[in-house]
PDB file of C-alpha atoms in Angstrom:
ATOM      1  CA  ARG A 274       0.000   0.000   0.000  1.00  0.00           C
ATOM      2  CA  SER A 275       2.880   2.418   0.701  1.00  0.00           C
ATOM      3  CA  GLY A 276       4.880   1.556  -2.396  1.00  0.00           C
ATOM      4  CA  VAL A 277       7.993   1.259  -0.209  1.00  0.00           C
ATOM      5  CA  PRO A 278       9.832  -2.078  -0.541  1.00  0.00           C
ATOM      6  CA  VAL A 279       9.584  -4.376   2.499  1.00  0.00           C
ATOM      7  CA  PRO A 280      13.400  -4.483   3.033  1.00  0.00           C
ATOM      8  CA  THR A 281      13.410  -0.670   3.169  1.00  0.00           C
ATOM      9  CA  ILE A 282      10.600  -0.677   5.733  1.00  0.00           C
ATOM     10  CA  LYS A 283      12.501  -3.245   7.809  1.00  0.00           C
ATOM     11  CA  PHE A 284      15.602  -1.026   7.656  1.00  0.00           C
ATOM     12  CA  TYR A 285      13.558   1.947   8.890  1.00  0.00           C
ATOM     13  CA  LEU A 286      12.185  -0.193  11.724  1.00  0.00           C
ATOM     14  CA  ARG A 287      15.680  -1.402  12.744  1.00  0.00           C
ATOM     15  CA  GLU A 288      17.033   2.159  12.665  1.00  0.00           C
ATOM     16  CA  GLY A 289      14.161   3.447  14.814  1.00  0.00           C
ATOM     17  CA  LEU A 290      12.882   5.739  12.074  1.00  0.00           C
ATOM     18  CA  LEU A 291       9.528   3.995  12.017  1.00  0.00           C
ATOM     19  CA  ALA A 292       7.572   2.660  14.989  1.00  0.00           C
ATOM     20  CA  ALA A 293       6.644  -1.011  14.976  1.00  0.00           C
ATOM     21  CA  GLY A 294       3.131  -1.895  13.915  1.00  0.00           C
ATOM     22  CA  ALA A 295       0.651  -3.900  15.981  1.00  0.00           C
ATOM     23  CA  ARG A 296       1.527  -7.607  15.871  1.00  0.00           C
ATOM     24  CA  THR A 297      -1.244  -9.606  14.190  1.00  0.00           C
ATOM     25  CA  SER A 298       0.576 -12.951  14.032  1.00  0.00           C
ATOM     26  CA  VAL A 299       4.065 -14.405  14.509  1.00  0.00           C
ATOM     27  CA  ASN A 300       5.560 -12.684  11.474  1.00  0.00           C
ATOM     28  CA  GLN A 301       2.909 -10.095  10.564  1.00  0.00           C
ATOM     29  CA  HIS A 302       2.234  -6.565  11.764  1.00  0.00           C
ATOM     30  CA  SER A 303      -0.563  -4.127  11.039  1.00  0.00           C
ATOM     31  CA  TYR A 304       0.291  -0.535  10.190  1.00  0.00           C
ATOM     32  CA  ASP A 305      -2.017   2.457  10.293  1.00  0.00           C
ATOM     33  CA  GLU A 306      -2.200   5.857   8.615  1.00  0.00           C
ATOM     34  CA  THR A 307       0.453   7.355  10.936  1.00  0.00           C
ATOM     35  CA  HIS A 308       2.929   4.724   9.726  1.00  0.00           C
ATOM     36  CA  LEU A 309       2.138   5.582   6.098  1.00  0.00           C
ATOM     37  CA  GLN A 310       2.616   9.284   6.825  1.00  0.00           C
ATOM     38  CA  ARG A 311       5.975   8.609   8.503  1.00  0.00           C
ATOM     39  CA  LEU A 312       7.070   6.430   5.556  1.00  0.00           C
ATOM     40  CA  HIS A 313       6.131   9.208   3.154  1.00  0.00           C
ATOM     41  CA  LEU A 314       8.022  11.739   5.295  1.00  0.00           C
ATOM     42  CA  ILE A 315      11.185   9.587   5.371  1.00  0.00           C
ATOM     43  CA  GLN A 316      11.025   8.921   1.620  1.00  0.00           C
ATOM     44  CA  THR A 317      10.482  12.617   0.843  1.00  0.00           C
ATOM     45  CA  LEU A 318      13.347  13.781   3.051  1.00  0.00           C
ATOM     46  CA  SER A 319      15.655  11.129   1.641  1.00  0.00           C
ATOM     47  CA  GLN A 320      14.810  10.890  -2.040  1.00  0.00           C
ATOM     48  CA  VAL A 321      13.611  14.404  -2.843  1.00  0.00           C
ATOM     49  CA  GLY A 322      15.290  16.399  -0.090  1.00  0.00           C
ATOM     50  CA  GLY A 323      18.568  14.521  -0.393  1.00  0.00           C
ATOM     51  CA  LEU A 324      19.087  14.259   3.361  1.00  0.00           C
ATOM     52  CA  PRO A 325      21.232  11.382   4.618  1.00  0.00           C
ATOM     53  CA  MET A 326      19.539   8.758   6.811  1.00  0.00           C
ATOM     54  CA  THR A 327      21.605   9.750   9.845  1.00  0.00           C
ATOM     55  CA  GLN A 328      20.293  13.310   9.654  1.00  0.00           C
ATOM     56  CA  ILE A 329      16.756  12.085   9.033  1.00  0.00           C
ATOM     57  CA  GLY A 330      17.058   9.908  12.138  1.00  0.00           C
ATOM     58  CA  GLU A 331      18.248  12.867  14.222  1.00  0.00           C
ATOM     59  CA  ILE A 332      15.430  15.020  12.900  1.00  0.00           C
ATOM     60  CA  LEU A 333      12.729  12.434  13.527  1.00  0.00           C
ATOM     61  CA  HIS A 334      13.935  11.788  17.079  1.00  0.00           C
ATOM     62  CA  ARG A 335      13.726  15.523  17.826  1.00  0.00           C
ATOM     63  CA  LEU A 336      10.372  16.050  16.151  1.00  0.00           C
ATOM     64  CA  GLY A 337       8.113  17.745  18.667  1.00  0.00           C
ATOM     65  CA  ASP A 338      10.943  18.792  21.021  1.00  0.00           C
ATOM     66  CA  TYR A 339      10.647  22.439  19.921  1.00  0.00           C
ATOM     67  CA  PRO A 340       7.947  24.770  18.621  1.00  0.00           C
ATOM     68  CA  ALA A 341       7.739  24.513  14.811  1.00  0.00           C
ATOM     69  CA  HIS A 342       9.594  27.807  14.197  1.00  0.00           C
ATOM     70  CA  GLN A 343      12.560  26.685  16.349  1.00  0.00           C
ATOM     71  CA  PHE A 344      12.432  23.067  15.253  1.00  0.00           C
ATOM     72  CA  LEU A 345      13.501  23.767  11.681  1.00  0.00           C
ATOM     73  CA  GLY A 346      16.738  25.455  12.675  1.00  0.00           C
ATOM     74  CA  GLN A 347      17.501  22.924  15.370  1.00  0.00           C
ATOM     75  CA  ALA A 348      16.797  19.967  13.127  1.00  0.00           C
ATOM     76  CA  LEU A 349      18.146  21.101   9.782  1.00  0.00           C
ATOM     77  CA  LEU A 350      21.106  23.250  10.684  1.00  0.00           C
ATOM     78  CA  SER A 351      22.541  21.826  13.890  1.00  0.00           C
ATOM     79  CA  SER A 352      25.081  19.748  11.970  1.00  0.00           C
ATOM     80  CA  ASN A 353      25.767  22.251   9.162  1.00  0.00           C
ATOM     81  CA  ARG A 354      28.660  24.166  10.785  1.00  0.00           C
ATOM     82  CA  SER A 355      31.437  22.643   8.775  1.00  0.00           C
ATOM     83  CA  SER A 356      35.098  23.404   9.207  1.00  0.00           C
ATOM     84  CA  GLY A 357      35.493  24.815   5.726  1.00  0.00           C
ATOM     85  CA  SER A 358      38.569  26.335   4.203  1.00  0.00           C
ATOM     86  CA  TYR A 359      38.431  29.496   6.297  1.00  0.00           C
ATOM     87  CA  THR A 360      40.233  30.668   9.412  1.00  0.00           C
ATOM     88  CA  ASP A 361      38.679  31.225  12.817  1.00  0.00           C
ATOM     89  CA  ASP A 362      39.066  34.978  12.267  1.00  0.00           C
ATOM     90  CA  GLU A 363      37.265  34.753   8.913  1.00  0.00           C
ATOM     91  CA  PHE A 364      34.457  32.825  10.571  1.00  0.00           C
ATOM     92  CA  ALA A 365      34.260  35.371  13.407  1.00  0.00           C
ATOM     93  CA  ASP A 366      34.050  38.229  10.860  1.00  0.00           C
ATOM     94  CA  ALA A 367      31.316  36.403   8.960  1.00  0.00           C
ATOM     95  CA  MET A 368      29.441  35.730  12.214  1.00  0.00           C
ATOM     96  CA  THR A 369      29.590  39.433  13.070  1.00  0.00           C
ATOM     97  CA  ASP A 370      28.279  40.265   9.605  1.00  0.00           C
ATOM     98  CA  MET A 371      25.401  37.828  10.022  1.00  0.00           C
ATOM     99  CA  GLN A 372      24.470  39.242  13.436  1.00  0.00           C
ATOM    100  CA  THR A 373      24.566  42.761  11.955  1.00  0.00           C
ATOM    101  CA  LEU A 374      22.345  41.632   9.083  1.00  0.00           C
ATOM    102  CA  VAL A 375      19.831  40.157  11.539  1.00  0.00           C
ATOM    103  CA  LYS A 376      19.711  43.454  13.463  1.00  0.00           C
ATOM    104  CA  ARG A 377      19.450  45.536  10.284  1.00  0.00           C
ATOM    105  CA  ALA A 378      16.618  43.334   9.002  1.00  0.00           C
ATOM    106  CA  GLN A 379      14.960  43.539  12.435  1.00  0.00           C
ATOM    107  CA  TRP A 380      14.494  39.791  12.546  1.00  0.00           C
ATOM    108  CA  LYS A 381      13.318  38.312  15.825  1.00  0.00           C
ATOM    109  CA  ILE A 382      15.423  35.196  16.203  1.00  0.00           C
ATOM    110  CA  ASN A 383      16.984  33.221  19.006  1.00  0.00           C
ATOM    111  CA  PRO A 384      20.630  34.319  19.384  1.00  0.00           C
ATOM    112  CA  ALA A 385      21.523  30.631  19.746  1.00  0.00           C
ATOM    113  CA  SER A 386      19.846  29.721  16.460  1.00  0.00           C
ATOM    114  CA  PRO A 387      22.003  27.251  14.520  1.00  0.00           C
ATOM    115  CA  ALA A 388      21.074  29.175  11.366  1.00  0.00           C
ATOM    116  CA  LEU A 389      23.479  31.963  12.400  1.00  0.00           C
ATOM    117  CA  PRO A 390      26.687  29.888  12.481  1.00  0.00           C
ATOM    118  CA  ALA A 391      25.520  27.914   9.431  1.00  0.00           C
ATOM    119  CA  ALA A 392      25.065  31.112   7.427  1.00  0.00           C
ATOM    120  CA  ALA A 393      28.372  32.481   8.768  1.00  0.00           C
ATOM    121  CA  ALA A 394      30.162  29.288   7.692  1.00  0.00           C
ATOM    122  CA  PHE A 395      28.751  29.604   4.164  1.00  0.00           C
ATOM    123  CA  LEU A 396      29.695  33.285   4.038  1.00  0.00           C
ATOM    124  CA  ALA A 397      33.224  32.644   5.357  1.00  0.00           C
ATOM    125  CA  SER A 398      33.684  29.860   2.805  1.00  0.00           C
ATOM    126  CA  MET A 399      32.549  32.110  -0.031  1.00  0.00           C
ATOM    127  CA  ARG A 400      34.974  34.816   1.060  1.00  0.00           C
ATOM    128  CA  ALA A 401      37.831  32.348   1.514  1.00  0.00           C
ATOM    129  CA  PHE A 402      37.206  31.173  -2.027  1.00  0.00           C
ATOM    130  CA  GLY A 403      37.589  34.756  -3.211  1.00  0.00           C
ATOM    131  CA  LEU A 404      33.974  35.550  -3.989  1.00  0.00           C
ATOM    132  CA  GLY A 405      34.298  39.081  -2.655  1.00  0.00           C
ATOM    133  CA  ASP A 406      32.617  41.298  -0.157  1.00  0.00           C
ATOM    134  CA  MET A 407      29.118  39.782  -0.334  1.00  0.00           C
ATOM    135  CA  HIS A 408      27.470  42.573   1.739  1.00  0.00           C
ATOM    136  CA  GLU A 409      25.164  43.792  -1.016  1.00  0.00           C
ATOM    137  CA  LEU A 410      24.323  40.245  -2.088  1.00  0.00           C
ATOM    138  CA  LEU A 411      23.634  39.288   1.525  1.00  0.00           C
ATOM    139  CA  ASP A 412      21.167  42.146   1.908  1.00  0.00           C
ATOM    140  CA  ARG A 413      19.410  41.127  -1.298  1.00  0.00           C
ATOM    141  CA  PHE A 414      19.222  37.482  -0.206  1.00  0.00           C
ATOM    142  CA  ALA A 415      17.897  38.560   3.194  1.00  0.00           C
ATOM    143  CA  TYR A 416      15.263  40.783   1.592  1.00  0.00           C
ATOM    144  CA  HIS A 417      13.998  37.963  -0.630  1.00  0.00           C
ATOM    145  CA  ALA A 418      14.227  35.355   2.128  1.00  0.00           C
ATOM    146  CA  ASP A 419      12.167  37.620   4.365  1.00  0.00           C
ATOM    147  CA  ALA A 420       9.530  38.103   1.673  1.00  0.00           C
ATOM    148  CA  LEU A 421       9.366  34.376   0.947  1.00  0.00           C
ATOM    149  CA  ALA A 422       9.099  33.491   4.639  1.00  0.00           C
ATOM    150  CA  PHE A 423       6.203  35.924   5.111  1.00  0.00           C
ATOM    151  CA  ASP A 424       4.434  34.735   1.965  1.00  0.00           C
ATOM    152  CA  ALA A 425       4.709  31.063   2.891  1.00  0.00           C
ATOM    153  CA  GLU A 426       1.625  29.438   4.273  1.00  0.00           C
ATOM    154  CA  PRO A 427       2.258  28.523   7.931  1.00  0.00           C
ATOM    155  CA  ALA A 428       2.618  24.792   8.454  1.00  0.00           C
ATOM    156  CA  ASP A 429       0.116  23.157  10.777  1.00  0.00           C
ATOM    157  CA  THR A 430       2.511  20.471  12.050  1.00  0.00           C
ATOM    158  CA  PRO A 431       6.279  20.206  12.558  1.00  0.00           C
ATOM    159  CA  GLU A 432       6.293  17.482   9.872  1.00  0.00           C
ATOM    160  CA  HIS A 433       4.706  19.813   7.319  1.00  0.00           C
ATOM    161  CA  ALA A 434       7.079  22.630   8.298  1.00  0.00           C
ATOM    162  CA  LEU A 435      10.022  20.264   7.883  1.00  0.00           C
ATOM    163  CA  VAL A 436       8.995  19.023   4.437  1.00  0.00           C
ATOM    164  CA  ALA A 437       8.141  22.552   3.284  1.00  0.00           C
ATOM    165  CA  ALA A 438      11.554  23.821   4.429  1.00  0.00           C
ATOM    166  CA  VAL A 439      13.563  20.991   2.862  1.00  0.00           C
ATOM    167  CA  LEU A 440      11.689  21.051  -0.437  1.00  0.00           C
ATOM    168  CA  SER A 441      11.555  24.844  -0.718  1.00  0.00           C
ATOM    169  CA  ASP A 442      15.338  24.938  -0.157  1.00  0.00           C
ATOM    170  CA  LYS A 443      15.759  22.506  -3.045  1.00  0.00           C
ATOM    171  CA  LEU A 444      13.285  24.410  -5.201  1.00  0.00           C
ATOM    172  CA  PHE A 445      15.007  27.733  -4.521  1.00  0.00           C
ATOM    173  CA  THR A 446      18.408  26.236  -5.365  1.00  0.00           C
ATOM    174  CA  ALA A 447      17.068  24.821  -8.637  1.00  0.00           C
ATOM    175  CA  LEU A 448      15.466  28.161  -9.514  1.00  0.00           C
ATOM    176  CA  MET A 449      18.778  29.936  -8.796  1.00  0.00           C
ATOM    177  CA  ARG A 450      20.580  27.563 -11.180  1.00  0.00           C
ATOM    178  CA  LEU A 451      17.973  28.241 -13.877  1.00  0.00           C
ATOM    179  CA  ALA A 452      18.286  32.003 -13.368  1.00  0.00           C
ATOM    180  CA  GLU A 453      22.092  31.776 -13.516  1.00  0.00           C
ATOM    181  CA  GLU A 454      21.876  29.735 -16.715  1.00  0.00           C
ATOM    182  CA  ASN A 455      19.658  32.438 -18.179  1.00  0.00           C
ATOM    183  CA  VAL A 456      22.071  35.209 -17.149  1.00  0.00           C
ATOM    184  CA  TYR A 457      25.049  33.467 -18.705  1.00  0.00           C
ATOM    185  CA  ALA A 458      23.131  32.757 -21.887  1.00  0.00           C
ATOM    186  CA  THR A 459      21.838  36.328 -22.035  1.00  0.00           C
ATOM    187  CA  ILE A 460      25.263  37.938 -21.679  1.00  0.00           C
ATOM    188  CA  GLY A 461      26.770  35.472 -24.138  1.00  0.00           C
ATOM    189  CA  LYS A 462      29.025  33.559 -21.751  1.00  0.00           C
ATOM    190  CA  ASP A 463      27.589  30.231 -22.850  1.00  0.00           C
ATOM    191  CA  ASN A 464      26.482  29.058 -26.239  1.00  0.00           C
ATOM    192  CA  TYR A 465      22.925  27.739 -25.891  1.00  0.00           C
ATOM    193  CA  ASP A 466      20.653  26.600 -28.658  1.00  0.00           C
ATOM    194  CA  GLY A 467      17.522  26.764 -26.568  1.00  0.00           C
TER     195      GLY A 467
END
């Protein structure tokens, strides 16, 4: 009924991603609608969202630990602070820039939000790679992110908020690639037939 292969379901059960069904006989279990919803959530996060199973497991175990608006940052960004090719000073500068951006945008966020160091790590990596100042681009990204966040329909459950966040991140990235392709084709940097 779920379309998910039995070995995959057994893997999810062993990993604690899916609760066991009600035993109906020695080797049979009955699953209800909540199991189907959880299977769909796992499949969406994995196959469409591209999240690794370890992160999905962490997210699912924390589901409901926070209000929906805090849950997304805690679940999705807590492991995103990578040790990229930047120095501690470069990261500190980027963190200061992100905190300044938050104040300038008048965003009401938790100062301990994992989104701050995640964004600072991305910014520090971009700078370390030589992609320039980024201040103007950061303000433009913040402006559009703010507009998109306000326009988004509020999710009624943490699960819906999670799927909306993961999929909208992927959608936005794909749209950025399409826009970049258009820019390069428009200014003649690439030779497109289309």
